[in-house]
mmCIF file of C-alpha atoms in Angstrom:
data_model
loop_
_atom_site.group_PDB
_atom_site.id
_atom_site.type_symbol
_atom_site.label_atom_id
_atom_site.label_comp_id
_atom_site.label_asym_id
_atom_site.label_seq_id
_atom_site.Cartn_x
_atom_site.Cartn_y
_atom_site.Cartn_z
ATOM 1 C CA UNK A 139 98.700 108.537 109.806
ATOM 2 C CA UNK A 140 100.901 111.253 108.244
ATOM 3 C CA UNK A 141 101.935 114.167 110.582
ATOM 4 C CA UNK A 142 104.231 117.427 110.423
ATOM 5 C CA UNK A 143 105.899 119.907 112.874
ATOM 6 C CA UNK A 144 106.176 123.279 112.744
ATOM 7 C CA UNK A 145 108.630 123.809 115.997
ATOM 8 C CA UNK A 146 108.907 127.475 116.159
ATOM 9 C CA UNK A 147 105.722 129.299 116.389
ATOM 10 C CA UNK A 148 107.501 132.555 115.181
ATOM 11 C CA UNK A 149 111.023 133.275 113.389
ATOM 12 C CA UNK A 150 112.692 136.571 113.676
ATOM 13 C CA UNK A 151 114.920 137.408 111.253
ATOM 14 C CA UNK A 152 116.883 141.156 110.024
ATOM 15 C CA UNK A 153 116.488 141.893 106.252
ATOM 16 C CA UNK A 154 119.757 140.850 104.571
ATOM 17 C CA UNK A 155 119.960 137.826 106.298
ATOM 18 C CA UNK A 156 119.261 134.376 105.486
ATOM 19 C CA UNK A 157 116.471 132.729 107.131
ATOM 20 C CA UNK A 158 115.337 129.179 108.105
ATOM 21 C CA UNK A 159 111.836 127.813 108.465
ATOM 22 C CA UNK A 160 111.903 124.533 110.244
ATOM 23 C CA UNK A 161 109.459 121.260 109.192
ATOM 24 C CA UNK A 162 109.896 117.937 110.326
ATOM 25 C CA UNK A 163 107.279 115.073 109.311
ATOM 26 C CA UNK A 164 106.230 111.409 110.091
ATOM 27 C CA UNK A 165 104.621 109.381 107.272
ATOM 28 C CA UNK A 166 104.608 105.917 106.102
ATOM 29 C CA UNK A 167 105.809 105.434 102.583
ATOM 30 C CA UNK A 168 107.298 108.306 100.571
ATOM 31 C CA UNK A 169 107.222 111.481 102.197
ATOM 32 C CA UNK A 170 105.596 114.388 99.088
ATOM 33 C CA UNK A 171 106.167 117.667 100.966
ATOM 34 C CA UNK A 172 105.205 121.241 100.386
ATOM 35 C CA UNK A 173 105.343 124.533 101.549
ATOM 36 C CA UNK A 174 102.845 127.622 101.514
ATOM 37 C CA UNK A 175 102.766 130.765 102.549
ATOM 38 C CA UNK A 176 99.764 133.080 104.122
ATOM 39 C CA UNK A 177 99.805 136.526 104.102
ATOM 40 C CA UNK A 178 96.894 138.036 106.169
ATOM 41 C CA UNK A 179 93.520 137.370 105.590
ATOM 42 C CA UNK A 180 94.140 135.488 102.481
ATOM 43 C CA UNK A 181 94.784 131.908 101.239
ATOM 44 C CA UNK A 182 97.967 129.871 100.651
ATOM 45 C CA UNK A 183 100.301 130.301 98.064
ATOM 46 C CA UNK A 184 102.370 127.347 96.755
ATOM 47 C CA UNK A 185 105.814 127.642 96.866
ATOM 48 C CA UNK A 186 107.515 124.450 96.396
ATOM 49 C CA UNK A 187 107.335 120.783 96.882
ATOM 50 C CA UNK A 188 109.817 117.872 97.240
ATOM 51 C CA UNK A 189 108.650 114.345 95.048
ATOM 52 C CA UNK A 190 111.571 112.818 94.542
ATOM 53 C CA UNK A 191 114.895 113.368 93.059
ATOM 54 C CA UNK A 192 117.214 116.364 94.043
ATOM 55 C CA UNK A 193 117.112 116.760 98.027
ATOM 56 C CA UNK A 194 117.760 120.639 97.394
ATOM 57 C CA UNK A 195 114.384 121.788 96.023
ATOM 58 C CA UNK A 196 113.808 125.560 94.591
ATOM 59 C CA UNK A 197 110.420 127.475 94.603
ATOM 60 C CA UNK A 198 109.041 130.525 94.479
ATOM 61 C CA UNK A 199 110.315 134.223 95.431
ATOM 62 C CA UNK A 200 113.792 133.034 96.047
ATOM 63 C CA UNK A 201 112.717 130.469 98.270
ATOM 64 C CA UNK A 202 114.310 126.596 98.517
ATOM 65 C CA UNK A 203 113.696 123.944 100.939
ATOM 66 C CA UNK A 204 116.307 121.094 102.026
ATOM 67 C CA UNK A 205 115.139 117.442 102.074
ATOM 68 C CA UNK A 206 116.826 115.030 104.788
ATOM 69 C CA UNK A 207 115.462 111.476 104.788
ATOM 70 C CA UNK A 208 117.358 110.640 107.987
ATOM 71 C CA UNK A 209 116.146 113.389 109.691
ATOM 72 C CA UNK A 210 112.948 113.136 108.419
ATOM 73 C CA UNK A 211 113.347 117.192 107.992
ATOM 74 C CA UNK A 212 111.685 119.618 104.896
ATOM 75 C CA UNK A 213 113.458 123.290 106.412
ATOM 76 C CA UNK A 214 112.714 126.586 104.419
ATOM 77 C CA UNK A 215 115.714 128.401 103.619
ATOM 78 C CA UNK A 216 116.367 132.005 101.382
ATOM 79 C CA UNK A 217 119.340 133.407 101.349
ATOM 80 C CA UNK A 218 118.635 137.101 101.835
ATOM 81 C CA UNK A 219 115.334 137.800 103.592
ATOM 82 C CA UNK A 220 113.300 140.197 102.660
ATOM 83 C CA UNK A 221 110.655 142.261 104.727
ATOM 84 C CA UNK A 222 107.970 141.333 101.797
ATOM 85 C CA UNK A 223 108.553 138.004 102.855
ATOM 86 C CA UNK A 224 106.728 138.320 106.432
ATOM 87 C CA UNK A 225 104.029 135.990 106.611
ATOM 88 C CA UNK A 226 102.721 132.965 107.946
ATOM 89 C CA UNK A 227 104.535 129.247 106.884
ATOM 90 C CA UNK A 228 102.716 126.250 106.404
ATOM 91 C CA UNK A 229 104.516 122.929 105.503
ATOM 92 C CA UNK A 230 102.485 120.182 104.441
ATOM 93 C CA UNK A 231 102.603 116.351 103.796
ATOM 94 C CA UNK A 232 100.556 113.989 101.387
ATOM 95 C CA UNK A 233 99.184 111.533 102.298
ATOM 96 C CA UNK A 234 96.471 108.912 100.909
ATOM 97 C CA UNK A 235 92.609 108.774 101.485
ATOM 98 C CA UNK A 236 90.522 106.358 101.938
ATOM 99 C CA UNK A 237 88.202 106.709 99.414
ATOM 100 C CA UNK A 238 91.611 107.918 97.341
ATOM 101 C CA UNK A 239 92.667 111.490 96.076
ATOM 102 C CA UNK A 240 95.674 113.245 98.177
ATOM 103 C CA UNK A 241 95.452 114.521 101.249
ATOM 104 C CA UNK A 242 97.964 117.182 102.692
ATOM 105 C CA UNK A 243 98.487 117.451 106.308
ATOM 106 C CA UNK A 244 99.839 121.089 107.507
ATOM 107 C CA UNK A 245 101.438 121.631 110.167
ATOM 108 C CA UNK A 246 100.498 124.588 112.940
ATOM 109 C CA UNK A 247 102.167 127.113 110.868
ATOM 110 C CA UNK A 248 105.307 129.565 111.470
ATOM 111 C CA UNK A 249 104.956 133.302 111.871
ATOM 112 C CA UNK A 250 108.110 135.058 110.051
ATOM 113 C CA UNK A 251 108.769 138.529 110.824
ATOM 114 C CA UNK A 252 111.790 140.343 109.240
ATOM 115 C CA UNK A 253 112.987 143.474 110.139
ATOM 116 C CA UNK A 254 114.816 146.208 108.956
ATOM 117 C CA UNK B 131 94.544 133.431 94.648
ATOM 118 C CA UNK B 132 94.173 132.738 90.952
ATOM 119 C CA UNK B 133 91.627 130.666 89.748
ATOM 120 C CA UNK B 134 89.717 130.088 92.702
ATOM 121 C CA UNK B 135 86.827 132.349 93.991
ATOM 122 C CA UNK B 136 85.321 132.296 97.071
ATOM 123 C CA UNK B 137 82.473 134.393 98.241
ATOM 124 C CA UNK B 138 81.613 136.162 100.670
ATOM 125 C CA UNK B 139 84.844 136.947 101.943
ATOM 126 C CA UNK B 140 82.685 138.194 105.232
ATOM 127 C CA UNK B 141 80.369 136.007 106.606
ATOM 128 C CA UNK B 142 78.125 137.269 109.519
ATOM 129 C CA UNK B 143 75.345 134.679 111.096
ATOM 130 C CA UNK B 144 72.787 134.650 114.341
ATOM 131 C CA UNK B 145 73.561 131.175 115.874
ATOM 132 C CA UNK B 146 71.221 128.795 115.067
ATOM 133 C CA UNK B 147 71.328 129.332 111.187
ATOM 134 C CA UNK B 148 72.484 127.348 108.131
ATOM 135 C CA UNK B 149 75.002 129.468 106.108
ATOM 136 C CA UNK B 150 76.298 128.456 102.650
ATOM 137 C CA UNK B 151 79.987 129.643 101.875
ATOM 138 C CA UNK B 152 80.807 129.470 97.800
ATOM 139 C CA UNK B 153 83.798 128.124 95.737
ATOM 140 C CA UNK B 154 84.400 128.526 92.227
ATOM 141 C CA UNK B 155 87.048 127.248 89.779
ATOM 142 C CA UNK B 156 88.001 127.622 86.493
ATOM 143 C CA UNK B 157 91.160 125.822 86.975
ATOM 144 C CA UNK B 158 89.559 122.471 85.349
ATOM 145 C CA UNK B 159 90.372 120.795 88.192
ATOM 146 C CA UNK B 160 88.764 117.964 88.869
ATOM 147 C CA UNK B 161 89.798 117.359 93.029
ATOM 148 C CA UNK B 162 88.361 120.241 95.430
ATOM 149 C CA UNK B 163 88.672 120.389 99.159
ATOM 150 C CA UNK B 164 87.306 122.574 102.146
ATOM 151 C CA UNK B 165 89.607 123.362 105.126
ATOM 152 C CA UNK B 166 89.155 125.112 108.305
ATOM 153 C CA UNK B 167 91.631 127.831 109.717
ATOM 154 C CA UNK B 168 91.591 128.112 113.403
ATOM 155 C CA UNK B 169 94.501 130.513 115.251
ATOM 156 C CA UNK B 170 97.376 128.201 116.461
ATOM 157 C CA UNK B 171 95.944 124.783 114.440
ATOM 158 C CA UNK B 172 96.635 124.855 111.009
ATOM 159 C CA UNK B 173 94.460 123.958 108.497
ATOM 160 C CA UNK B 174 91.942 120.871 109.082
ATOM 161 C CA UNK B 175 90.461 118.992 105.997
ATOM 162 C CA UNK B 176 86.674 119.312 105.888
ATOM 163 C CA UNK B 177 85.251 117.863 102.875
ATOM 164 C CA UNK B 178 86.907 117.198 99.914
ATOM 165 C CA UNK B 179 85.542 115.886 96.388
ATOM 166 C CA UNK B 180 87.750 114.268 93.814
ATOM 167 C CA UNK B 181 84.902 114.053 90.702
ATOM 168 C CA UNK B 182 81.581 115.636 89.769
ATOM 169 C CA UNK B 183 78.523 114.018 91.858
ATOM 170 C CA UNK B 184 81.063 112.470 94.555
ATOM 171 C CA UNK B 185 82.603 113.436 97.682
ATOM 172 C CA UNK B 186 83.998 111.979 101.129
ATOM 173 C CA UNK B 187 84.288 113.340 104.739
ATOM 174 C CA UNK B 188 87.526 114.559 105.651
ATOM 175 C CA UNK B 189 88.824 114.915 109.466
ATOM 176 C CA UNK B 190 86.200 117.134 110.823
ATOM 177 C CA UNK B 191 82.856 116.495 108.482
ATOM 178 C CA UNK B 192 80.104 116.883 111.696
ATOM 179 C CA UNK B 193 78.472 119.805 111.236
ATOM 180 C CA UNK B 194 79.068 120.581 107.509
ATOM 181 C CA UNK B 195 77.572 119.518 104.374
ATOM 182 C CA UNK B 196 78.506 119.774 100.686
ATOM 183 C CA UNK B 197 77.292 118.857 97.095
ATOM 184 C CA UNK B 198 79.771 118.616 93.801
ATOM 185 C CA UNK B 199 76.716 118.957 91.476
ATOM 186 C CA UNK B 200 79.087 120.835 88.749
ATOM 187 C CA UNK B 201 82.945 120.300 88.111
ATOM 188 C CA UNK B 202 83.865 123.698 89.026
ATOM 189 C CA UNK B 203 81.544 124.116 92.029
ATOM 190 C CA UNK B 204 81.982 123.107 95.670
ATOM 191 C CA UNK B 205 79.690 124.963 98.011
ATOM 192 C CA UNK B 206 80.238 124.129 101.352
ATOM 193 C CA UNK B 207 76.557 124.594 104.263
ATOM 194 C CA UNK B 208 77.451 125.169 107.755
ATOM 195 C CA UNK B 209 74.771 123.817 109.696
ATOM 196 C CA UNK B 210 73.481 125.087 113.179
ATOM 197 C CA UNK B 211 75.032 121.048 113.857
ATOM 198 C CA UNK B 212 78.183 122.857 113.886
ATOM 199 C CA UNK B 213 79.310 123.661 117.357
ATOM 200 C CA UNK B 214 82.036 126.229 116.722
ATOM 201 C CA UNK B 215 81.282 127.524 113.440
ATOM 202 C CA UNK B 216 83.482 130.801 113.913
ATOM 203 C CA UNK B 217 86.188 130.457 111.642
ATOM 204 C CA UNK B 218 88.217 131.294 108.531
ATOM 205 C CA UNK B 219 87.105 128.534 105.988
ATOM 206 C CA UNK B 220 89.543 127.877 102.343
ATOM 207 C CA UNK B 221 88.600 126.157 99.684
ATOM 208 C CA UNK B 222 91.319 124.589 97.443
ATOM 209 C CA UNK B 223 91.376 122.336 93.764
ATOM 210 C CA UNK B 224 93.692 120.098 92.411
ATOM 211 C CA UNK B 225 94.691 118.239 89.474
ATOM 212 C CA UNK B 226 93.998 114.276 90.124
ATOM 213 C CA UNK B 227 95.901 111.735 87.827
ATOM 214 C CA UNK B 228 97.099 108.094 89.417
ATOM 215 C CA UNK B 229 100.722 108.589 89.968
ATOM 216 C CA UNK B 230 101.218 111.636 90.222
ATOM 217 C CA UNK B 231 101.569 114.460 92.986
ATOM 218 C CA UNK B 232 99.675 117.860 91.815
ATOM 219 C CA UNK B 233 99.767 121.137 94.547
ATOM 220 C CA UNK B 234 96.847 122.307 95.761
ATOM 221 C CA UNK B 235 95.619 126.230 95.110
ATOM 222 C CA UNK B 236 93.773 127.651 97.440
ATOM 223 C CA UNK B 237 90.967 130.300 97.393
ATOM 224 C CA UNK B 238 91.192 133.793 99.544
ATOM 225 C CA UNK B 239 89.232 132.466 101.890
ATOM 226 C CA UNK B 240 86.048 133.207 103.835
ATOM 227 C CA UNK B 241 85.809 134.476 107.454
ATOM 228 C CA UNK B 242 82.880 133.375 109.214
ATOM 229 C CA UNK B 243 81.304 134.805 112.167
ATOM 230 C CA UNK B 244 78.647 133.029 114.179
ATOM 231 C CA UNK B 245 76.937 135.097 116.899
#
């Protein structure tokens, strides 16, 4: 059975800065990863996923993610956070159903606040 | 949000009653799935359907019930079976094609409230 971690319940982070989101996962076979974001009281917005290929993937907003088989690791990164950008982080992992079709995972989910 | 419509987006029930929370796509998806948001837990697969007139349990089916009578409907019935109905519920659709790996997009949601 697939699972992810979320380690960090919140991230605090000053506008300007760069910012990391942390996501490590356990799955057999290829790992297909994703990120969303939640802003409140609404549903998740797709920002980027990893299949295969370039370990550095880009997304949406500004966002990219960093893919490290060895540490079996899927962090969030931007460059320059912005407050817009508080929210709540999901990371995600497919995995296969039974009765087929995908099935993502998430993980508990990572409050980001920036500040000015 | 795009694409996907839930309604109500406020769902007030006495305990003891059946309450039917909506999902619409027109997306032409052919996969949908209903989640459930609790604080602290992430989201947990309910249902999920991947054609018309088919669907399978996901993690935490007890309690809930579902048809897929139309491609771009996936109501989702809370039944008084459910023990802790109180929660936000998303509904999400997907492309499905062998081989490949399509993201899911998610509705806005619908808060239930079970008194």
């Amino acid at each position: 059975a697939q699972s992810v971690a979320q380690p960090e319940d919140q991230v605090n982070v000053a506008e300007g800065n760069p910012l990391t989101v942390k996501c490590t996962y356990s799955v057999s076979g290829n790992p297909y990863l994703f990120w969303y974001v939640q802003y409140p009281n609404r549903g998740l917005q797709f920002l980027l996923k990893y299949i295969t290929g370039d370990n550095l993937v880009k997304g949406s907003y500004g966002f990219e993610a960093e893919f490290n088989k060895s540490q079996t690791s899927f962090h969030l990164k931007k460059p320059s956070a912005l407050v817009s950008d508080s929210a709540l982080y999901f990371c995600a992992v497919r995995g296969r159903l039974t009765g087929g079709g995908n099935k993502l995972t998430f993980g508990t989910g990572t409050q980001l606040k920036v500040e000015l | 949000d795009g694409g996907i419509t839930q309604s109500p987006k406020y769902l007030f029930r006495k305990e003891g009653q059946n309450v039917t929370l909506s999902c619409e796509q027109n997306l032409n998806h052919d996969a949908m799935y209903w989640y459930r948001q609790d604080p602290g837990q992430g989201l947990r697969l309910i249902y999920y359907s991947q054609i018309v007139n088919d669907f399978q349990k996901g993690d935490i089916a007890e309690g809930y019930s579902v048809s897929r009578e139309k491609k771009e409907s996936f109501p989702l019935t809370v039944t008084s079976a459910q023990k802790n109905p109180t929660a936000f519920y998303l509904c999400a659709s997907s492309k499905e094609a062998q081989g490949d790996t399509y993201e899911q997009y998610f509705g806005p949601g619908t808060r239930l409230t079970v008194t």
